[in-house]
Short mmCIF file of C-alpha atoms in Angstrom, two decimals:
data_model
loop_
_atom_site.label_atom_id
_atom_site.label_comp_id
_atom_site.label_asym_id
_atom_site.label_seq_id
_atom_site.Cartn_x
_atom_site.Cartn_y
_atom_site.Cartn_z
CA LYS A 1 -26.99 -7.87 -2.04
CA ALA A 2 -25.13 -8.32 -4.99
CA GLY A 3 -21.80 -7.89 -2.92
CA VAL A 4 -19.53 -10.20 -2.12
CA LEU A 5 -20.00 -11.77 1.47
CA LEU A 6 -16.16 -11.94 3.83
CA GLU A 7 -16.46 -14.70 6.16
CA ALA A 8 -13.20 -13.68 7.14
CA HIS A 9 -9.79 -12.21 6.16
CA TYR A 10 -6.42 -11.64 7.94
CA THR A 11 -4.78 -8.20 7.84
CA PHE A 12 -1.41 -7.32 10.04
CA GLN A 13 -1.65 -4.85 12.75
CA PHE A 14 -0.20 -2.12 10.89
CA CYS A 15 -0.92 -0.65 7.00
CA SER A 16 2.27 -0.53 5.17
CA PRO A 17 3.26 -4.90 5.50
CA THR A 18 -0.90 -5.87 4.97
CA ARG A 19 0.33 -3.40 1.61
CA SER A 20 3.88 -5.52 0.80
CA SER A 21 2.05 -8.80 1.62
CA PHE A 22 -0.90 -7.74 -0.90
CA LEU A 23 1.76 -6.82 -3.74
CA SER A 24 4.26 -9.37 -3.17
CA GLY A 25 2.02 -12.10 -2.33
CA ARG A 26 4.03 -13.22 0.91
CA LEU A 27 2.84 -13.12 4.49
CA PRO A 28 4.54 -9.52 6.37
CA LEU A 29 6.92 -12.15 8.43
CA HIS A 30 8.90 -12.19 5.23
CA VAL A 31 8.12 -8.74 3.66
CA ASN A 32 7.51 -6.21 6.44
CA GLN A 33 6.89 -5.60 9.60
CA LYS A 34 7.36 -2.71 10.92
CA GLN A 35 6.54 1.04 9.13
CA PRO A 36 9.69 2.39 6.74
CA ASP A 37 10.34 6.33 7.22
CA ASN A 38 9.37 8.35 4.83
CA GLY A 39 13.00 7.68 2.87
CA ALA A 40 16.15 7.89 5.06
CA THR A 41 16.50 4.43 5.32
CA PRO A 42 15.58 1.34 3.40
CA GLY A 43 12.34 -0.21 4.11
CA GLY A 44 9.21 -1.83 2.40
CA ILE A 45 10.02 -4.03 -0.09
CA ASP A 46 12.97 -5.54 -0.50
CA LEU A 47 13.75 -4.80 -4.25
CA ARG A 48 14.37 -8.04 -4.71
CA MET A 49 11.17 -9.33 -3.93
CA THR A 50 8.71 -9.42 -7.35
CA LEU A 51 5.92 -7.65 -7.21
CA ILE A 52 2.17 -8.42 -8.81
CA SER A 53 2.44 -6.05 -11.31
CA GLN A 54 5.89 -7.30 -12.75
CA LYS A 55 3.80 -10.69 -12.96
CA LEU A 56 1.06 -9.22 -14.33
CA LYS A 57 2.59 -7.41 -17.27
CA LEU A 58 3.87 -10.83 -17.83
CA ALA A 59 -0.15 -11.40 -19.43
CA ASN A 60 -0.54 -8.53 -21.20
CA TYR A 61 -2.21 -6.45 -18.18
CA SER A 62 -2.23 -2.13 -18.40
CA THR A 63 -0.43 -1.78 -14.85
CA HIS A 64 -1.77 1.66 -12.67
CA MET A 65 -0.91 2.02 -8.98
CA ILE A 66 -3.25 5.34 -7.97
CA GLY A 67 -3.20 6.27 -3.65
CA LYS A 68 -1.08 5.56 -1.23
CA GLY A 69 2.40 3.95 -1.00
CA HIS A 70 4.45 3.20 1.80
CA ILE A 71 5.88 0.31 0.41
CA GLY A 72 9.66 2.33 0.37
CA ALA A 73 10.47 5.08 -1.05
CA HIS A 74 14.91 5.07 -0.02
CA ALA A 75 15.67 5.19 -3.37
CA LEU A 76 14.09 5.87 -7.09
CA ALA A 77 14.71 1.74 -7.65
CA ASN A 78 11.89 1.71 -4.68
CA LEU A 79 9.28 4.56 -7.17
CA PRO A 80 6.61 2.33 -8.32
CA ILE A 81 6.95 2.82 -11.82
CA ASN A 82 10.16 0.96 -11.68
CA ARG A 83 7.96 -1.78 -10.12
CA GLY A 84 6.00 -2.70 -12.78
CA PHE A 85 3.72 -0.46 -13.03
CA ASP A 86 3.13 1.13 -15.93
CA ALA A 87 1.45 4.44 -14.24
CA HIS A 88 1.65 5.83 -10.52
CA PHE A 89 0.03 8.78 -8.82
CA GLY A 90 0.21 8.59 -5.36
CA PHE A 91 2.08 9.18 -3.25
CA LEU A 92 5.23 7.39 -0.87
CA GLY A 93 5.13 7.64 2.60
CA GLY A 94 2.87 7.04 5.25
CA GLY A 95 0.14 9.73 5.64
CA GLU A 96 -0.29 13.64 5.30
CA ASP A 97 -2.58 16.56 5.07
CA HIS A 98 -5.29 15.22 2.84
CA PHE A 99 -6.23 18.77 1.61
CA SER A 100 -2.15 19.92 0.45
CA GLN A 101 -0.82 16.64 0.12
CA ARG A 102 2.28 18.23 2.53
CA ALA A 103 3.84 15.29 5.28
CA GLY A 104 6.02 17.76 7.72
CA GLY A 105 5.60 20.48 5.40
CA ILE A 106 7.33 18.70 2.42
CA ALA A 107 4.45 17.65 -0.72
CA ASP A 108 4.77 14.67 -1.09
CA LEU A 109 2.46 13.78 -4.51
CA TRP A 110 4.74 11.56 -7.44
CA ARG A 111 3.15 11.02 -10.91
CA ASP A 112 5.11 8.77 -12.88
CA HIS A 113 8.86 9.10 -12.45
CA THR A 114 8.55 13.10 -11.50
CA PRO A 115 7.11 15.07 -8.53
CA ALA A 116 3.53 15.95 -9.93
CA TYR A 117 3.96 19.44 -10.27
CA GLY A 118 1.57 21.61 -9.56
CA GLU A 119 -0.86 18.77 -8.47
CA ASN A 120 -1.20 18.69 -4.85
CA GLY A 121 -3.25 20.99 -2.93
CA THR A 122 -5.51 20.79 -5.42
CA THR A 123 -7.94 18.91 -3.83
CA TYR A 124 -9.07 16.33 -1.78
CA SER A 125 -7.42 13.25 -1.89
CA CYS A 126 -10.88 11.27 -1.48
CA TYR A 127 -11.22 13.02 -5.24
CA LEU A 128 -7.89 13.71 -6.09
CA TYR A 129 -7.33 9.66 -6.40
CA GLY A 130 -10.67 8.29 -7.65
CA ARG A 131 -10.62 10.26 -9.87
CA GLU A 132 -8.03 9.51 -11.57
CA ALA A 133 -8.89 6.14 -11.47
CA GLN A 134 -12.64 6.71 -13.21
CA HIS A 135 -10.23 8.52 -15.93
CA VAL A 136 -8.06 5.67 -15.90
CA VAL A 137 -11.31 3.19 -16.71
CA ALA A 138 -12.28 5.37 -19.06
CA THR A 139 -9.85 5.69 -20.85
CA HIS A 140 -8.14 2.31 -21.50
CA ASP A 141 -8.72 0.65 -24.47
CA PHE A 142 -9.80 -2.86 -23.21
CA ASP A 143 -9.47 -4.66 -26.59
CA ALA A 144 -5.98 -3.91 -26.45
CA ASN A 145 -5.20 -5.91 -22.95
CA PRO A 146 -6.69 -6.37 -19.90
CA LEU A 147 -6.65 -3.58 -17.06
CA PHE A 148 -5.10 -3.51 -13.82
CA VAL A 149 -5.79 -0.84 -11.04
CA TYR A 150 -4.68 -1.09 -6.95
CA LEU A 151 -6.22 1.63 -5.60
CA PRO A 152 -5.05 2.86 -2.18
CA LEU A 153 -6.61 5.04 -0.92
CA HIS A 154 -5.70 7.56 1.57
CA ASP A 155 -9.33 7.50 3.75
CA THR A 156 -9.30 6.36 6.42
CA HIS A 157 -5.87 7.03 7.13
CA SER A 158 -5.15 9.25 9.45
CA PRO A 159 -5.47 12.43 9.34
CA TYR A 160 -9.11 12.30 9.96
CA GLN A 161 -10.04 15.69 7.61
CA SER A 162 -13.05 15.99 5.71
CA THR A 163 -15.43 18.06 2.87
CA PRO A 164 -18.22 19.77 4.71
CA GLU A 165 -20.35 17.12 1.98
CA TRP A 166 -20.04 14.56 3.80
CA LEU A 167 -19.98 15.35 7.71
CA ASP A 168 -23.11 14.44 8.68
CA ALA A 169 -24.68 16.88 11.60
CA SER A 170 -26.40 14.54 13.72
CA VAL A 171 -22.96 12.54 14.38
CA THR A 172 -22.22 14.34 17.82
CA GLN A 173 -19.10 13.28 18.69
CA LYS A 174 -15.78 14.41 16.62
CA ALA A 175 -14.15 11.63 15.60
CA ARG A 176 -16.84 9.54 14.95
CA GLN A 177 -18.15 12.43 12.37
CA LEU A 178 -15.15 12.54 10.47
CA MET A 179 -14.47 8.55 10.03
CA GLN A 180 -17.90 8.15 8.70
CA ALA A 181 -17.65 10.85 6.09
CA MET A 182 -14.53 9.32 5.33
CA LEU A 183 -15.42 6.18 4.95
CA THR A 184 -18.96 7.13 3.02
CA CYS A 185 -16.49 9.54 0.86
CA THR A 186 -14.88 5.44 0.33
CA ASP A 187 -17.42 4.70 -0.91
CA SER A 188 -18.33 6.99 -3.85
CA VAL A 189 -14.51 6.55 -5.04
CA VAL A 190 -15.97 2.55 -5.37
CA GLY A 191 -19.54 3.45 -6.57
CA ASN A 192 -17.95 5.90 -9.27
CA VAL A 193 -15.34 3.30 -10.31
CA THR A 194 -17.82 0.46 -10.30
CA ASP A 195 -20.25 3.20 -12.81
CA ALA A 196 -16.94 3.44 -15.23
CA LEU A 197 -16.21 -0.30 -15.00
CA LYS A 198 -19.97 -0.46 -16.50
CA SER A 199 -19.84 2.35 -18.98
CA LYS A 200 -17.26 0.29 -20.90
CA GLY A 201 -18.74 -2.73 -20.57
CA GLN A 202 -15.70 -4.03 -17.69
CA TRP A 203 -17.99 -5.06 -14.76
CA GLY A 204 -18.89 -8.26 -15.85
CA ASN A 205 -14.93 -8.49 -16.34
CA THR A 206 -14.14 -8.12 -12.76
#
């Protein structure tokens, strides 16, 4: 009852153009209309475009990106840390194993400017990114500057995987059971981040 009622919302048929649209403030038609590959060719948001993170830096925000990228990975210039984010923890591709953070046998997990050595394969991605977001909120000095956190979770994206605790045994259709489990984990992350904001006295200013 205390939530926000969305009477209509608009998105693109693929996830990368939708992400690119949100971050650039432009319609997907003017950014990218197809999924960029995992770095072999240029793709994603054109490097000449300004992102919301860069605009918010001008307003003294501390900016963080946590989770899935898929907005370009052809060069170091594509790294979120080089596009207005003070900190970045997540992956650059379009989808990967939720437990190993690997795609095609290759680990894709970054912390700021470099691969997140030793951090992939440690836990389920929903937990990995949720805990990072909680940590960012808990340690931020809100008296110094406002905070912007872009948290594109990997759940509920394929491959459809979950830890046992979220699986509802009463759901007999496997694909539906996994999707519901991933969505419930996503809900738990939102709840935990909300609690973190409340504990810092910032929920009313969110």
